[in-house]
Amino acid sequence: MSGFVGHGRAEIVTDDELVSFDDYRREVLAAIEPLDHMQVRVGDALGLLLAEDVVSTEPLPGFANSAMDGYAVRAEDLAGATVESPVSLRVTGEVAAGHPVDHGVEPGCAVAIMTGGVVPVGADAVVPVERTSGSGAEVAFHVAPERGANIRTVGQDVAVGTHVLAAGTRMSPADIGLLAALGVADVTAVPTPRVAVISTGDELVPTGRQPGPGQLRDSNGPMVRALVRQTGALAQKLPIVGDDRRRLTEALDSATGHADLIITSGGVSAGRHDHLVDVVRQLGTATPRKVAMKPGMPQLLGRVGDTPLLGLPGNPVSTFVSFELFARPAIRRLQGRTDLDRPIVRATLAEDVRTPKNKRTFVRVRLEQQDGRWRATPSGGQGSHVLSALSAADGLAIVDAGTATAWAGESVPVLLLVP
């Protein structure tokens, strides 16, 4: 049976029923452990956290090559050459990038060379083609190069034995390029978390279907999957589950073998058809909480078998805000990261904001620069169903519990939502 009974209260939720935002967040993070590391192909490692140092076993570059299109020369042959008084050399060959060199540079001679071409034996400088004149068998040089000019020497970028990347590095596209250039095919890293996303409720239909009487299109499923992908995790789409214990049990049970985290939306309140808490408890553990926050008060922290579960409230804005404050940090913890939150800036409120005094409130705001400072304006209606205001928001202005009104001109922290 559901716990849907009346209490004859003057208030819907009393202060002694609320758990603080900070306490609940600590509970969530304590329930999450980073995934075990594994070997990952370098090309698939974007955004992953390295579990071990990477040490170069090859030099970069691996051979001396030209940094310019021009001529490989002996610097001593061009001593004294100037724009007005060039020195001419005989051209005895050409080196293209990607091809071996079968001849050197003799005294008084030059070899045409392309960018990336192997520097021939005997050459100790490259003169850019723009500093020469003429073509064919003899070319005039209008500069006296220094030895080593425009030559990339062996190991100039990375020497053998260099600690290229340290454990704890979050792999960037540039890191991937560097390791690929060094011939590193695999790295030891924390793998990409797999997150199963389940929307619950008889009222929901898929996005492409016309709702019937009393029905709504499922916005939470697509939104949460997008949020999961934005964290760098893999989002697993599961079918919408109605208010049916058997179907909910089957969905949760099937997710456990293929997911590192389960995120549900809906079914965590006190309604007669809210079965999620009971079903999760049958499959593992369930700790429902009323968190002192708005939006997003009802929350569920659970475990289905060995898989942690976060049950988010069903109103779409509450779902989004709860994801940002609890699920995003949890996924980053699975990834092995220590930077669990989005950046925060301080902004001046453009207008008064009234908030419930016993809850930490997250106000959807637009941000603009004014006199070198951020200015925050509510982006629209603050109801937990108002998706348009969420879509227009750049951040969440944070008003701590204990404040009934945040006044215009007051400075508040704002959690940035922009990528």
Short mmCIF file of C-alpha atoms in Angstrom, two decimals:
data_model
loop_
_atom_site.label_atom_id
_atom_site.label_comp_id
_atom_site.label_asym_id
_atom_site.label_seq_id
_atom_site.Cartn_x
_atom_site.Cartn_y
_atom_site.Cartn_z
CA MET A 1 0.00 0.00 0.00
CA SER A 2 1.06 3.55 -0.66
CA GLY A 3 1.61 5.93 2.21
CA PHE A 4 -0.99 8.33 0.76
CA VAL A 5 -2.82 9.44 3.89
CA GLY A 6 -3.84 12.80 5.31
CA HIS A 7 -2.31 14.36 8.41
CA GLY A 8 -4.49 17.39 9.10
CA ARG A 9 -1.43 19.64 8.97
CA ALA A 10 -1.09 23.39 8.90
CA GLU A 11 2.08 22.94 6.80
CA ILE A 12 2.82 20.49 4.00
CA VAL A 13 6.35 19.81 5.27
CA THR A 14 7.66 20.76 8.69
CA ASP A 15 11.24 21.82 9.31
CA ASP A 16 12.05 18.71 11.32
CA GLU A 17 11.28 16.55 8.27
CA LEU A 18 13.85 18.32 6.13
CA VAL A 19 17.46 17.28 5.66
CA SER A 20 19.87 20.05 4.76
CA PHE A 21 21.09 20.36 1.20
CA ASP A 22 24.71 19.92 2.24
CA ASP A 23 23.97 16.81 4.32
CA TYR A 24 22.11 15.12 1.49
CA ARG A 25 24.82 15.96 -1.02
CA ARG A 26 27.38 14.37 1.31
CA GLU A 27 25.18 11.26 1.48
CA VAL A 28 25.02 11.05 -2.29
CA LEU A 29 28.76 11.40 -2.82
CA ALA A 30 29.55 8.94 -0.03
CA ALA A 31 27.50 6.34 -1.92
CA ILE A 32 29.53 6.73 -5.12
CA GLU A 33 33.00 5.32 -5.79
CA PRO A 34 35.16 5.95 -8.86
CA LEU A 35 35.05 3.14 -11.41
CA ASP A 36 37.95 0.69 -11.61
CA HIS A 37 40.47 1.76 -14.22
CA MET A 38 41.11 -0.19 -17.41
CA GLN A 39 43.05 -0.07 -20.68
CA VAL A 40 41.45 2.33 -23.15
CA ARG A 41 42.38 3.09 -26.75
CA VAL A 42 43.91 6.56 -26.95
CA GLY A 43 41.39 7.64 -29.58
CA ASP A 44 38.55 6.77 -27.19
CA ALA A 45 40.05 8.49 -24.13
CA LEU A 46 38.66 12.01 -24.56
CA GLY A 47 37.52 13.34 -21.18
CA LEU A 48 38.75 10.29 -19.27
CA LEU A 49 40.98 10.54 -16.22
CA LEU A 50 44.38 8.89 -16.49
CA ALA A 51 45.07 6.36 -13.75
CA GLU A 52 48.81 6.07 -14.47
CA ASP A 53 51.60 8.34 -15.70
CA VAL A 54 52.47 8.18 -19.39
CA VAL A 55 56.24 8.10 -20.06
CA SER A 56 57.62 8.58 -23.56
CA THR A 57 59.55 5.66 -25.06
CA GLU A 58 60.24 7.56 -28.29
CA PRO A 59 61.57 11.03 -29.10
CA LEU A 60 59.37 13.62 -30.76
CA PRO A 61 60.27 14.45 -33.48
CA GLY A 62 61.79 11.08 -34.24
CA PHE A 63 64.06 12.54 -36.94
CA ALA A 64 65.46 15.96 -37.82
CA ASN A 65 63.06 17.66 -40.22
CA SER A 66 62.42 20.99 -41.86
CA ALA A 67 60.10 23.55 -40.31
CA MET A 68 59.72 25.39 -43.62
CA ASP A 69 59.46 24.97 -47.35
CA GLY A 70 62.87 26.03 -48.62
CA TYR A 71 66.41 24.74 -49.04
CA ALA A 72 68.62 22.60 -46.81
CA VAL A 73 72.08 24.17 -46.75
CA ARG A 74 75.41 24.32 -44.95
CA ALA A 75 75.32 27.59 -42.97
CA GLU A 76 79.00 28.29 -43.61
CA ASP A 77 78.36 28.39 -47.37
CA LEU A 78 76.08 31.40 -46.92
CA ALA A 79 78.18 33.50 -44.54
CA GLY A 80 77.81 37.14 -45.50
CA ALA A 81 74.74 36.70 -47.72
CA THR A 82 72.33 39.67 -47.61
CA VAL A 83 69.31 40.94 -49.49
CA GLU A 84 71.54 43.19 -51.59
CA SER A 85 74.44 40.73 -51.91
CA PRO A 86 73.04 37.22 -52.24
CA VAL A 87 75.12 34.05 -52.46
CA SER A 88 74.24 31.49 -55.13
CA LEU A 89 74.33 27.71 -54.56
CA ARG A 90 73.82 24.80 -56.92
CA VAL A 91 70.64 22.77 -56.21
CA THR A 92 71.40 19.05 -56.33
CA GLY A 93 68.14 17.44 -55.30
CA GLU A 94 64.80 17.63 -53.52
CA VAL A 95 63.33 16.16 -50.31
CA ALA A 96 59.55 15.80 -49.98
CA ALA A 97 57.77 15.08 -46.69
CA GLY A 98 57.24 11.37 -46.08
CA HIS A 99 60.04 10.21 -48.36
CA PRO A 100 63.51 8.87 -47.52
CA VAL A 101 66.66 10.84 -48.36
CA ASP A 102 69.25 9.16 -50.53
CA HIS A 103 71.69 12.04 -50.87
CA GLY A 104 73.44 14.62 -48.69
CA VAL A 105 74.36 18.28 -49.05
CA GLU A 106 77.86 18.84 -50.41
CA PRO A 107 79.85 22.07 -49.88
CA GLY A 108 78.59 24.83 -52.15
CA CYS A 109 75.31 23.00 -52.78
CA ALA A 110 71.71 23.06 -51.54
CA VAL A 111 68.80 20.62 -51.55
CA ALA A 112 65.20 21.76 -51.98
CA ILE A 113 63.13 20.59 -49.00
CA MET A 114 59.46 20.65 -48.05
CA THR A 115 58.03 21.20 -44.57
CA GLY A 116 58.45 17.97 -42.60
CA GLY A 117 61.08 16.60 -44.96
CA VAL A 118 64.09 14.74 -43.52
CA VAL A 119 67.11 17.05 -43.25
CA PRO A 120 69.86 15.58 -45.47
CA VAL A 121 73.26 14.65 -44.08
CA GLY A 122 75.60 17.62 -44.20
CA ALA A 123 72.90 20.29 -43.91
CA ASP A 124 72.73 22.32 -40.69
CA ALA A 125 70.15 24.98 -41.64
CA VAL A 126 67.06 25.51 -43.77
CA VAL A 127 66.48 28.77 -45.64
CA PRO A 128 62.82 29.59 -46.37
CA VAL A 129 62.00 29.81 -50.06
CA GLU A 130 60.82 33.40 -49.48
CA ARG A 131 64.43 34.40 -48.66
CA THR A 132 65.72 33.15 -52.03
CA SER A 133 65.37 34.10 -55.66
CA GLY A 134 65.65 32.15 -58.87
CA SER A 135 64.83 28.51 -59.51
CA GLY A 136 66.15 25.47 -61.25
CA ALA A 137 69.76 24.37 -61.01
CA GLU A 138 71.00 27.48 -59.18
CA VAL A 139 69.33 29.62 -56.51
CA ALA A 140 70.40 32.92 -54.90
CA PHE A 141 70.18 33.12 -51.10
CA HIS A 142 69.52 36.56 -49.53
CA VAL A 143 70.16 35.64 -45.89
CA ALA A 144 72.99 34.18 -43.85
CA PRO A 145 71.24 31.58 -41.64
CA GLU A 146 72.42 30.51 -38.22
CA ARG A 147 73.23 26.85 -37.69
CA GLY A 148 70.06 24.99 -36.76
CA ALA A 149 67.75 27.58 -38.30
CA ASN A 150 64.32 26.14 -39.19
CA ILE A 151 65.34 22.58 -38.26
CA ARG A 152 63.28 20.55 -35.81
CA THR A 153 65.82 18.39 -34.04
CA VAL A 154 65.30 14.86 -32.70
CA GLY A 155 63.52 15.00 -29.32
CA GLN A 156 63.17 18.78 -29.46
CA ASP A 157 59.51 18.49 -28.40
CA VAL A 158 59.66 15.37 -26.20
CA ALA A 159 62.76 13.44 -25.17
CA VAL A 160 62.79 9.71 -24.41
CA GLY A 161 61.89 9.09 -20.75
CA THR A 162 59.83 12.27 -20.38
CA HIS A 163 56.79 12.06 -18.10
CA VAL A 164 54.39 13.28 -20.76
CA LEU A 165 51.10 13.15 -18.84
CA ALA A 166 50.58 12.59 -15.13
CA ALA A 167 48.03 10.33 -13.46
CA GLY A 168 44.92 12.41 -12.79
CA THR A 169 45.10 14.25 -16.11
CA ARG A 170 41.72 14.57 -17.82
CA MET A 171 42.40 13.73 -21.44
CA SER A 172 41.96 16.59 -23.90
CA PRO A 173 42.04 16.50 -27.73
CA ALA A 174 45.60 17.90 -27.57
CA ASP A 175 46.64 15.13 -25.15
CA ILE A 176 45.27 12.54 -27.55
CA GLY A 177 47.21 14.11 -30.41
CA LEU A 178 50.41 14.14 -28.38
CA LEU A 179 50.15 10.49 -27.38
CA ALA A 180 49.23 9.46 -30.92
CA ALA A 181 52.35 11.23 -32.21
CA LEU A 182 54.43 9.32 -29.66
CA GLY A 183 52.98 5.97 -30.72
CA VAL A 184 51.04 5.42 -27.49
CA ALA A 185 48.09 3.25 -28.51
CA ASP A 186 46.49 2.59 -25.11
CA VAL A 187 46.30 4.33 -21.73
CA THR A 188 45.18 3.21 -18.30
CA ALA A 189 42.18 5.34 -17.39
CA VAL A 190 38.89 5.45 -15.53
CA PRO A 191 36.35 4.30 -18.13
CA THR A 192 33.27 6.16 -19.30
CA PRO A 193 30.38 5.64 -16.85
CA ARG A 194 27.19 4.06 -18.17
CA VAL A 195 24.06 5.76 -16.86
CA ALA A 196 20.60 4.24 -17.26
CA VAL A 197 17.84 6.85 -17.47
CA ILE A 198 14.23 5.92 -16.62
CA SER A 199 11.21 8.22 -16.72
CA THR A 200 8.24 7.03 -14.67
CA GLY A 201 4.54 7.84 -14.66
CA ASP A 202 1.29 6.76 -16.35
CA GLU A 203 0.88 10.30 -17.67
CA LEU A 204 3.96 10.18 -19.91
CA VAL A 205 4.10 9.35 -23.61
CA PRO A 206 7.17 9.40 -25.91
CA THR A 207 8.07 12.72 -27.52
CA GLY A 208 6.82 11.76 -30.98
CA ARG A 209 3.39 10.63 -29.82
CA GLN A 210 0.29 12.81 -29.51
CA PRO A 211 -0.75 12.88 -25.82
CA GLY A 212 -4.18 11.66 -24.89
CA PRO A 213 -6.43 13.20 -22.23
CA GLY A 214 -4.40 13.89 -19.09
CA GLN A 215 -1.13 12.82 -20.71
CA LEU A 216 2.15 14.67 -21.22
CA ARG A 217 5.11 14.18 -23.52
CA ASP A 218 8.15 12.91 -21.66
CA SER A 219 10.60 15.82 -21.45
CA ASN A 220 12.63 14.43 -18.56
CA GLY A 221 13.99 11.42 -20.44
CA PRO A 222 15.50 13.34 -23.38
CA MET A 223 16.66 16.14 -21.07
CA VAL A 224 18.39 13.88 -18.55
CA ARG A 225 20.03 11.79 -21.27
CA ALA A 226 21.38 15.03 -22.79
CA LEU A 227 22.69 16.10 -19.39
CA VAL A 228 24.36 12.72 -18.95
CA ARG A 229 26.04 12.99 -22.35
CA GLN A 230 27.16 16.51 -21.47
CA THR A 231 29.09 15.10 -18.50
CA GLY A 232 30.97 12.75 -20.85
CA ALA A 233 29.08 9.65 -19.68
CA LEU A 234 27.07 7.20 -21.80
CA ALA A 235 23.31 7.62 -21.52
CA GLN A 236 21.24 4.45 -21.82
CA LYS A 237 17.67 5.02 -22.93
CA LEU A 238 15.10 2.81 -21.24
CA PRO A 239 11.37 2.79 -22.06
CA ILE A 240 9.01 4.96 -20.06
CA VAL A 241 7.69 2.98 -17.10
CA GLY A 242 4.13 3.59 -15.95
CA ASP A 243 2.92 3.43 -12.36
CA ASP A 244 3.15 -0.35 -12.26
CA ARG A 245 5.22 -2.19 -9.67
CA ARG A 246 5.97 -5.18 -11.88
CA ARG A 247 7.14 -3.10 -14.85
CA LEU A 248 9.19 -0.85 -12.59
CA THR A 249 10.83 -3.88 -10.97
CA GLU A 250 11.68 -5.34 -14.37
CA ALA A 251 13.12 -2.06 -15.64
CA LEU A 252 15.33 -1.51 -12.61
CA ASP A 253 16.47 -5.11 -12.52
CA SER A 254 17.42 -5.05 -16.22
CA ALA A 255 19.40 -1.83 -15.79
CA THR A 256 21.66 -3.18 -13.06
CA GLY A 257 23.71 -5.41 -15.35
CA HIS A 258 24.45 -2.69 -17.86
CA ALA A 259 24.79 0.52 -15.85
CA ASP A 260 27.12 2.09 -13.31
CA LEU A 261 24.39 4.47 -12.14
CA ILE A 262 20.61 4.54 -12.49
CA ILE A 263 18.77 7.87 -12.65
CA THR A 264 14.99 7.92 -12.43
CA SER A 265 12.59 10.84 -12.57
CA GLY A 266 9.20 10.86 -10.90
CA GLY A 267 7.63 8.61 -8.32
CA VAL A 268 9.49 9.93 -5.26
CA SER A 269 6.65 11.95 -3.70
CA ALA A 270 3.77 10.89 -1.47
CA GLY A 271 1.23 10.07 -4.17
CA ARG A 272 -0.90 6.94 -4.11
CA HIS A 273 0.78 5.69 -7.31
CA ASP A 274 4.37 6.57 -6.39
CA HIS A 275 5.87 3.08 -6.10
CA LEU A 276 9.54 3.80 -6.70
CA VAL A 277 10.69 3.84 -3.07
CA ASP A 278 9.01 0.52 -2.25
CA VAL A 279 10.29 -1.20 -5.39
CA VAL A 280 13.87 0.00 -4.92
CA ARG A 281 13.76 -1.12 -1.31
CA GLN A 282 12.69 -4.61 -2.42
CA LEU A 283 15.63 -4.77 -4.82
CA GLY A 284 18.23 -3.26 -2.52
CA THR A 285 18.17 -0.19 -0.32
CA ALA A 286 16.20 3.04 -0.51
CA THR A 287 16.56 6.24 1.51
CA PRO A 288 13.93 8.83 0.61
CA ARG A 289 14.71 12.37 1.69
CA LYS A 290 12.95 15.71 1.85
CA VAL A 291 15.80 18.07 1.12
CA ALA A 292 15.65 21.68 2.27
CA MET A 293 15.85 23.05 -1.27
CA LYS A 294 13.60 24.55 -3.93
CA PRO A 295 12.97 23.25 -6.50
CA GLY A 296 13.67 19.57 -5.93
CA MET A 297 12.66 18.77 -2.35
CA PRO A 298 11.75 15.05 -2.72
CA GLN A 299 14.83 12.93 -3.46
CA LEU A 300 15.72 9.25 -3.31
CA LEU A 301 19.13 7.73 -2.74
CA GLY A 302 19.14 4.00 -3.31
CA ARG A 303 20.95 0.97 -4.55
CA VAL A 304 19.61 -1.77 -6.81
CA GLY A 305 21.89 -4.72 -6.24
CA ASP A 306 25.34 -3.16 -6.48
CA THR A 307 24.24 -0.24 -8.67
CA PRO A 308 23.64 3.15 -7.06
CA LEU A 309 20.37 4.91 -7.89
CA LEU A 310 19.36 8.55 -7.76
CA GLY A 311 15.63 9.13 -7.81
CA LEU A 312 14.90 12.68 -8.95
CA PRO A 313 11.53 14.44 -8.64
CA GLY A 314 9.24 14.41 -11.67
CA ASN A 315 8.61 18.10 -12.36
CA PRO A 316 11.03 18.93 -15.19
CA VAL A 317 12.72 21.94 -13.60
CA SER A 318 13.11 20.01 -10.35
CA THR A 319 14.60 17.14 -12.35
CA PHE A 320 17.08 19.45 -14.10
CA VAL A 321 18.17 21.28 -10.94
CA SER A 322 18.49 18.03 -9.00
CA PHE A 323 20.64 16.57 -11.76
CA GLU A 324 22.97 19.56 -11.69
CA LEU A 325 23.33 19.49 -7.91
CA PHE A 326 23.48 15.75 -7.22
CA ALA A 327 23.71 13.61 -10.37
CA ARG A 328 26.39 15.64 -12.17
CA PRO A 329 28.74 15.50 -9.14
CA ALA A 330 27.98 11.79 -8.74
CA ILE A 331 28.87 11.06 -12.37
CA ARG A 332 32.06 13.09 -12.09
CA ARG A 333 32.96 11.08 -9.02
CA LEU A 334 32.41 7.87 -11.01
CA GLN A 335 34.81 9.36 -13.56
CA GLY A 336 37.43 9.79 -10.83
CA ARG A 337 37.27 13.56 -11.00
CA THR A 338 37.65 15.89 -8.03
CA ASP A 339 36.17 18.96 -9.77
CA LEU A 340 32.61 17.90 -9.10
CA ASP A 341 30.71 21.12 -9.80
CA ARG A 342 30.23 23.61 -12.56
CA PRO A 343 31.95 27.00 -12.14
CA ILE A 344 30.38 29.60 -9.86
CA VAL A 345 30.49 33.38 -10.33
CA ARG A 346 29.11 36.17 -8.20
CA ALA A 347 26.40 38.38 -9.63
CA THR A 348 24.26 41.30 -8.50
CA LEU A 349 20.52 40.66 -8.45
CA ALA A 350 18.58 42.94 -10.78
CA GLU A 351 15.36 42.58 -8.79
CA ASP A 352 14.03 41.29 -5.48
CA VAL A 353 13.63 37.52 -5.18
CA ARG A 354 11.34 36.05 -2.54
CA THR A 355 12.22 32.57 -1.33
CA PRO A 356 11.01 30.08 1.30
CA LYS A 357 13.02 30.84 4.42
CA ASN A 358 13.59 27.20 5.40
CA LYS A 359 15.05 26.09 2.05
CA ARG A 360 18.06 26.82 -0.14
CA THR A 361 16.60 28.21 -3.34
CA PHE A 362 18.00 27.95 -6.85
CA VAL A 363 16.68 30.76 -9.04
CA ARG A 364 16.92 30.45 -12.82
CA VAL A 365 18.61 33.64 -14.05
CA ARG A 366 19.98 35.28 -17.16
CA LEU A 367 23.42 36.85 -16.84
CA GLU A 368 24.80 39.98 -18.47
CA GLN A 369 27.92 42.06 -17.97
CA GLN A 370 27.37 45.56 -16.59
CA ASP A 371 30.31 47.80 -15.67
CA GLY A 372 32.57 44.78 -15.50
CA ARG A 373 30.27 42.86 -13.15
CA TRP A 374 27.72 40.12 -13.68
CA ARG A 375 24.07 41.11 -13.34
CA ALA A 376 21.48 38.37 -12.73
CA THR A 377 17.83 38.68 -13.77
CA PRO A 378 15.24 35.92 -13.22
CA SER A 379 14.70 34.29 -16.61
CA GLY A 380 10.94 33.83 -16.17
CA GLY A 381 8.47 32.09 -13.93
CA GLN A 382 10.11 30.05 -11.19
CA GLY A 383 7.55 27.25 -11.00
CA SER A 384 8.99 23.73 -11.16
CA HIS A 385 7.11 23.09 -14.43
CA VAL A 386 8.28 26.23 -16.33
CA LEU A 387 10.70 24.83 -18.89
CA SER A 388 10.85 28.06 -20.92
CA ALA A 389 12.51 29.92 -18.03
CA LEU A 390 14.97 27.06 -17.64
CA SER A 391 15.79 27.12 -21.34
CA ALA A 392 16.46 30.87 -21.14
CA ALA A 393 18.67 30.61 -18.03
CA ASP A 394 22.44 31.02 -17.97
CA GLY A 395 22.77 29.93 -14.37
CA LEU A 396 21.21 29.13 -11.02
CA ALA A 397 21.39 31.95 -8.47
CA ILE A 398 21.80 30.43 -5.00
CA VAL A 399 19.86 31.92 -2.10
CA ASP A 400 20.69 30.19 1.17
CA ALA A 401 18.14 29.00 3.71
CA GLY A 402 17.33 31.60 6.31
CA THR A 403 16.65 34.28 3.71
CA ALA A 404 13.06 35.26 2.97
CA THR A 405 13.97 37.89 0.39
CA ALA A 406 17.14 38.39 -1.62
CA TRP A 407 17.10 42.07 -2.41
CA ALA A 408 17.92 43.78 -5.68
CA GLY A 409 21.56 44.90 -5.62
CA GLU A 410 22.57 42.00 -3.38
CA SER A 411 25.50 39.84 -4.50
CA VAL A 412 24.74 36.13 -4.82
CA PRO A 413 26.66 33.10 -6.12
CA VAL A 414 25.46 31.80 -9.49
CA LEU A 415 26.13 28.26 -10.70
CA LEU A 416 26.87 28.56 -14.42
CA LEU A 417 24.83 26.36 -16.76
CA VAL A 418 26.50 27.38 -20.00
CA PRO A 419 28.81 24.69 -21.51
#
